[in-house]
PDB file of C-alpha atoms in Angstrom:
ATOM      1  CA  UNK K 273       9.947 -14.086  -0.980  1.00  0.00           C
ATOM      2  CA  UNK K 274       9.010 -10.659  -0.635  1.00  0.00           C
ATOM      3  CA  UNK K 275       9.748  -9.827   3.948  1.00  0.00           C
ATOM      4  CA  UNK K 276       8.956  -6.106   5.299  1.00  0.00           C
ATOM      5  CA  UNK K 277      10.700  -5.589   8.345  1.00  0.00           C
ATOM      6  CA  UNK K 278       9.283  -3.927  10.977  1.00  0.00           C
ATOM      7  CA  UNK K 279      11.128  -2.222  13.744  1.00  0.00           C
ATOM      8  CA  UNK K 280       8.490  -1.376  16.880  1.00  0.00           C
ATOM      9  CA  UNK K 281       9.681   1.129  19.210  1.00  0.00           C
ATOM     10  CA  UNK K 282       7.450   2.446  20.981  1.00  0.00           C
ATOM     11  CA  UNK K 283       7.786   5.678  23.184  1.00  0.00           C
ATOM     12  CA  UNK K 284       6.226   4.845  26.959  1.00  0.00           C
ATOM     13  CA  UNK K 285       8.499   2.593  28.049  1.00  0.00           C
ATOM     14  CA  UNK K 286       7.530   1.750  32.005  1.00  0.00           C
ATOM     15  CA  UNK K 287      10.992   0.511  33.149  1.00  0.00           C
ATOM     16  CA  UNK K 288      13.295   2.646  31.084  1.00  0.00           C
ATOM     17  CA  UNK K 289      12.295   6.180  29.348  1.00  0.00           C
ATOM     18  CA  UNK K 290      13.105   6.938  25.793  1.00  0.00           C
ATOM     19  CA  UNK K 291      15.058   3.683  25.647  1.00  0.00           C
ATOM     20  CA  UNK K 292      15.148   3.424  22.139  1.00  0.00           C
ATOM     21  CA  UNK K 293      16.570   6.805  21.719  1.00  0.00           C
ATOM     22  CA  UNK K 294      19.490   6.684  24.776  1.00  0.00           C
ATOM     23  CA  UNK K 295      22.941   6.784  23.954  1.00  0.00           C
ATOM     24  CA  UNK K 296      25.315   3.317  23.750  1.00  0.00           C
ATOM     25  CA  UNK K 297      28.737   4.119  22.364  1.00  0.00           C
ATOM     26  CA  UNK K 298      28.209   7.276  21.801  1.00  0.00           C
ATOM     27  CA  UNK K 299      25.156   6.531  18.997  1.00  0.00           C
ATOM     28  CA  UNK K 300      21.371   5.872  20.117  1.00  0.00           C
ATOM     29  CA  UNK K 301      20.329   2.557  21.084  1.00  0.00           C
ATOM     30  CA  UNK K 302      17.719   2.169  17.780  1.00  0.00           C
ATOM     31  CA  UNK K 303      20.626   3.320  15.324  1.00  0.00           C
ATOM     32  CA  UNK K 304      21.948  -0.489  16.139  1.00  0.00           C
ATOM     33  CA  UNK K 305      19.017  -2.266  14.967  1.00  0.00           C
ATOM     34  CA  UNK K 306      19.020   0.365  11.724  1.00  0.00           C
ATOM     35  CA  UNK K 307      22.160  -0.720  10.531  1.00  0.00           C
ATOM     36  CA  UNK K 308      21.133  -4.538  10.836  1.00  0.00           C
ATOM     37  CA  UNK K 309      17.711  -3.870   9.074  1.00  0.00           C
ATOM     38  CA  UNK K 310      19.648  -2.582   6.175  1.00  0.00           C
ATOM     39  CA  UNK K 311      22.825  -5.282   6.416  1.00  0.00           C
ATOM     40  CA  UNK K 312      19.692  -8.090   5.454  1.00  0.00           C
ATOM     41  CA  UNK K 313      20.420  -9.291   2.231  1.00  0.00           C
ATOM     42  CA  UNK K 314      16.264 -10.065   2.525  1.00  0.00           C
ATOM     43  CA  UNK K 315      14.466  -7.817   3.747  1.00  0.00           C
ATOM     44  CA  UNK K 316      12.438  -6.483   0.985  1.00  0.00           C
ATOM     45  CA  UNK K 317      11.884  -2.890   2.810  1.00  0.00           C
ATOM     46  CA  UNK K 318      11.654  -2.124   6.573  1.00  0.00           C
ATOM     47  CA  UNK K 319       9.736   0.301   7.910  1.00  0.00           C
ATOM     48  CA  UNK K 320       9.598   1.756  11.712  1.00  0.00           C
ATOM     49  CA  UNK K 321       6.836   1.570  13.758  1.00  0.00           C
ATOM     50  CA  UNK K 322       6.616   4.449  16.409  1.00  0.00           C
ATOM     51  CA  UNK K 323       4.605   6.731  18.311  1.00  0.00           C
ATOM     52  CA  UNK K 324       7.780   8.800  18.875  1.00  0.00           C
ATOM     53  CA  UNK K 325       8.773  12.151  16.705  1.00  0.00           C
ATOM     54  CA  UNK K 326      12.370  11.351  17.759  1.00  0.00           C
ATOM     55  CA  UNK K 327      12.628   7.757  16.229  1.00  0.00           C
ATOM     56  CA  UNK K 328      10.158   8.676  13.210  1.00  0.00           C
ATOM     57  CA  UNK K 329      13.154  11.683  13.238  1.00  0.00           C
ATOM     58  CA  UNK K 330      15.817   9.529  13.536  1.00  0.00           C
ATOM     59  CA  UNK K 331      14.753   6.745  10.922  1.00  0.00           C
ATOM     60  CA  UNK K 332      13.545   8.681   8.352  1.00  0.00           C
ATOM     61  CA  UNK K 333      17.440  10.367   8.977  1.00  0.00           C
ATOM     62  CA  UNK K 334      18.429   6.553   8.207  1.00  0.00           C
ATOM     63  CA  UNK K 335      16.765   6.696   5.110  1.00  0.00           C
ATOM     64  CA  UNK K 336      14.218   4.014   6.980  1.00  0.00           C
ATOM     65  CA  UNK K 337      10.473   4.382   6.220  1.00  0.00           C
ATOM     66  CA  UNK K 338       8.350   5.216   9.308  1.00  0.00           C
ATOM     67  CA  UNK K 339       4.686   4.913  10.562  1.00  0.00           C
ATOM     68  CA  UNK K 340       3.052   6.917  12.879  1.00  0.00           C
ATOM     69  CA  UNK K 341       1.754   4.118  15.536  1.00  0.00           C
ATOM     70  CA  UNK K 342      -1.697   5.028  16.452  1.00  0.00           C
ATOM     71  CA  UNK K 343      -1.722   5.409  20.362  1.00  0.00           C
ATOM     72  CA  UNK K 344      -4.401   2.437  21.013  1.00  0.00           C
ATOM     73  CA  UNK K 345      -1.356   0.545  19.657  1.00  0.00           C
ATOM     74  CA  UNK K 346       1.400   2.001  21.547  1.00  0.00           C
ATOM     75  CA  UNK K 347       0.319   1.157  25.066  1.00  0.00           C
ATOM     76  CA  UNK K 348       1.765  -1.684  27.171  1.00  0.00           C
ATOM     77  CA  UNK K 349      -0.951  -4.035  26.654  1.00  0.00           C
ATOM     78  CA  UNK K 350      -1.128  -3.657  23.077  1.00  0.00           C
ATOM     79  CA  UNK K 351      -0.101  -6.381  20.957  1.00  0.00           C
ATOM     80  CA  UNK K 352       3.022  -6.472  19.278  1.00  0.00           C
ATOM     81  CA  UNK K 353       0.519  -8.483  16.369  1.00  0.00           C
ATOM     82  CA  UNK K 354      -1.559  -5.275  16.047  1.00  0.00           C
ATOM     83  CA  UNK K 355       1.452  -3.015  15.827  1.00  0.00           C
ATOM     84  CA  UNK K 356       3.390  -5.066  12.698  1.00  0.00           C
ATOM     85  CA  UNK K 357      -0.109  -5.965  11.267  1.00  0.00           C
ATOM     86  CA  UNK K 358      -0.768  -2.322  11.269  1.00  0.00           C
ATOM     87  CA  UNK K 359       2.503  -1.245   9.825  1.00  0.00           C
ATOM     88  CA  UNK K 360       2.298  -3.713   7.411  1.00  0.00           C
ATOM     89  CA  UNK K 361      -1.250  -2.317   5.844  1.00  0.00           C
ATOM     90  CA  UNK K 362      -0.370   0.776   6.156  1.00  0.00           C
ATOM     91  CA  UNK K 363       2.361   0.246   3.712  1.00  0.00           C
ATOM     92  CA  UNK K 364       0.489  -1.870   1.035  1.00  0.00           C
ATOM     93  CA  UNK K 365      -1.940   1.090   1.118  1.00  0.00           C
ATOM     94  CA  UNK K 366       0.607   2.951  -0.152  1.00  0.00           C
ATOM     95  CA  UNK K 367       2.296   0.468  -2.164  1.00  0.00           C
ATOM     96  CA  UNK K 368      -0.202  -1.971  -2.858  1.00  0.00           C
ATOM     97  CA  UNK K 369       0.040  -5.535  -1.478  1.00  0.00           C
ATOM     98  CA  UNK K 370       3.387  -6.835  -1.717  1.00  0.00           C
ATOM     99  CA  UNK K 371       4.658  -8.982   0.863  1.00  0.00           C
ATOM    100  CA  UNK K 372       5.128 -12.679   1.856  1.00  0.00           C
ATOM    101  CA  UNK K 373       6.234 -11.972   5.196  1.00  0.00           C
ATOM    102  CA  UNK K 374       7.292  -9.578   8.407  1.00  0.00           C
ATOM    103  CA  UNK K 375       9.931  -9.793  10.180  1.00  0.00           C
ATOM    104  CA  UNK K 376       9.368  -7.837  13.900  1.00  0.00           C
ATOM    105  CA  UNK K 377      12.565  -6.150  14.820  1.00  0.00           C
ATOM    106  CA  UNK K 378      12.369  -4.872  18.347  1.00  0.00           C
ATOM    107  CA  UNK K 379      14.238  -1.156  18.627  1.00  0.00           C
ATOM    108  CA  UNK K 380      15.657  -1.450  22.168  1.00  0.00           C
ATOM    109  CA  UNK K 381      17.856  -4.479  20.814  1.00  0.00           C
ATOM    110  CA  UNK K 382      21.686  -3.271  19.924  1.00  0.00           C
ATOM    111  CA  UNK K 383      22.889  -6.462  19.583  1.00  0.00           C
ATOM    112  CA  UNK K 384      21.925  -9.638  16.933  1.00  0.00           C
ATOM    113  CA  UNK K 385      24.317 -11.898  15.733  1.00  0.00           C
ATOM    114  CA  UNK K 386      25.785 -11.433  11.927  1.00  0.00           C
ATOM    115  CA  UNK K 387      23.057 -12.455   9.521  1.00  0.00           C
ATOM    116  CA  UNK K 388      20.588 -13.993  12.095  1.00  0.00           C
ATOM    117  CA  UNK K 389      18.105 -11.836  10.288  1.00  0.00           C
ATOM    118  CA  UNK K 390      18.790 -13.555   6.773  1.00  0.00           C
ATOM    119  CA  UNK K 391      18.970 -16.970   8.536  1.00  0.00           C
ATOM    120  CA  UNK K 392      15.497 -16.661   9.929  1.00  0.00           C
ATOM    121  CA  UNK K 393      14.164 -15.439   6.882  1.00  0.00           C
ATOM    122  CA  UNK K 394      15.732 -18.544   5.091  1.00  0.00           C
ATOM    123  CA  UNK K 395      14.237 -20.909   7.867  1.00  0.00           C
ATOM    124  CA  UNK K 396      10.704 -19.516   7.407  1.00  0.00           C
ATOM    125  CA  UNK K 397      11.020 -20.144   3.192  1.00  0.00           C
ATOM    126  CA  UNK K 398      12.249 -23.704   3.389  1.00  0.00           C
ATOM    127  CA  UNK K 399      10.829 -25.202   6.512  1.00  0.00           C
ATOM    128  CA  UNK K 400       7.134 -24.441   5.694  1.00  0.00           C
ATOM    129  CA  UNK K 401       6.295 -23.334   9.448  1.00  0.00           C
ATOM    130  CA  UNK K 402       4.530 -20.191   9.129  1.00  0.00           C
ATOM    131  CA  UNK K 403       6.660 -18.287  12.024  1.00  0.00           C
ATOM    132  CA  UNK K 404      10.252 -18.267  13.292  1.00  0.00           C
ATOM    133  CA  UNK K 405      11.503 -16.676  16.466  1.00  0.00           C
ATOM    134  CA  UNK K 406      15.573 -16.200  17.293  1.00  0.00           C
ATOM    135  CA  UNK K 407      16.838 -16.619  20.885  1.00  0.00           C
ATOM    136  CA  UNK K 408      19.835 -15.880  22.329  1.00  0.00           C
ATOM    137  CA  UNK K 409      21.358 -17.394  25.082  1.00  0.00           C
ATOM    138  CA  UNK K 410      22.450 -15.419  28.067  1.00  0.00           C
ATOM    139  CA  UNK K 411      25.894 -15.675  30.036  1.00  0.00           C
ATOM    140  CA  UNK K 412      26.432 -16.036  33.073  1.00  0.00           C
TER     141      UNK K 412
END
């Protein structure tokens, strides 16, 4: 099965500005959720979904595809469908149709268990539903 994963990070954040690109550990937050994009044994390709220069900067640093995320996307009533819909054509125009499914990867997320990203891949290709989410529970 062919998966593009799709990191959305967009840049007007209305609780915390530039999250994506603020330090943690001395690296910024998005740089996490780089390295487990590229840890998936199945993810086909990934690409990066921003209306940001500094994370379309900072991916394509990665060696991470990006797309410029048209502004009527990149609001905080847009839909995160639109935005990995929109990433997705945009790189079958360039590629040509190619994949079986999308995986969203949100960029403000640092932390995601060791191959969750595999496991929900594998979930999707053997249980025949035709989406799978991953929760985490929270301490208290």
């Amino acid at each position: 099965m062919k998966t593009l994963g799709v990191i959305l990070a967009r840049s007007g954040s209305l609780g915390l500005a530039n999250k994506h690109m603020l330090p943690l550990l001395g690296r910024p937050v998005i740089e996490y959720t780089f390295d487990h994009a590229r840890s998936s044994r199945r993810l086909t390709d990934v690409v990066v979904s921003s209306d940001c220069p500094l994370v379309r900067k900072a991916a394509t640093h990665a060696g991470i595809h990006t797309v410029a995320r048209p502004a009527k996307l990149a609001t905080a009533d847009a839909s995160v469908q639109g935005a990995m819909l929109h990433a997705m054509r945009t790189v079958e125009a360039s590629k040509g149709p190619q994949f079986d499914a999308l995986v969203v990867l949100y960029g403000n997320v640092p932390l995601r268990g060791d191959g969750i990203i595999d496991a929900a891949i594998n979930e999707l290709e053997t249980s025949g539903c035709d989406s799978v989410r991953t929760f985490t529970p929270v301490g208290k």
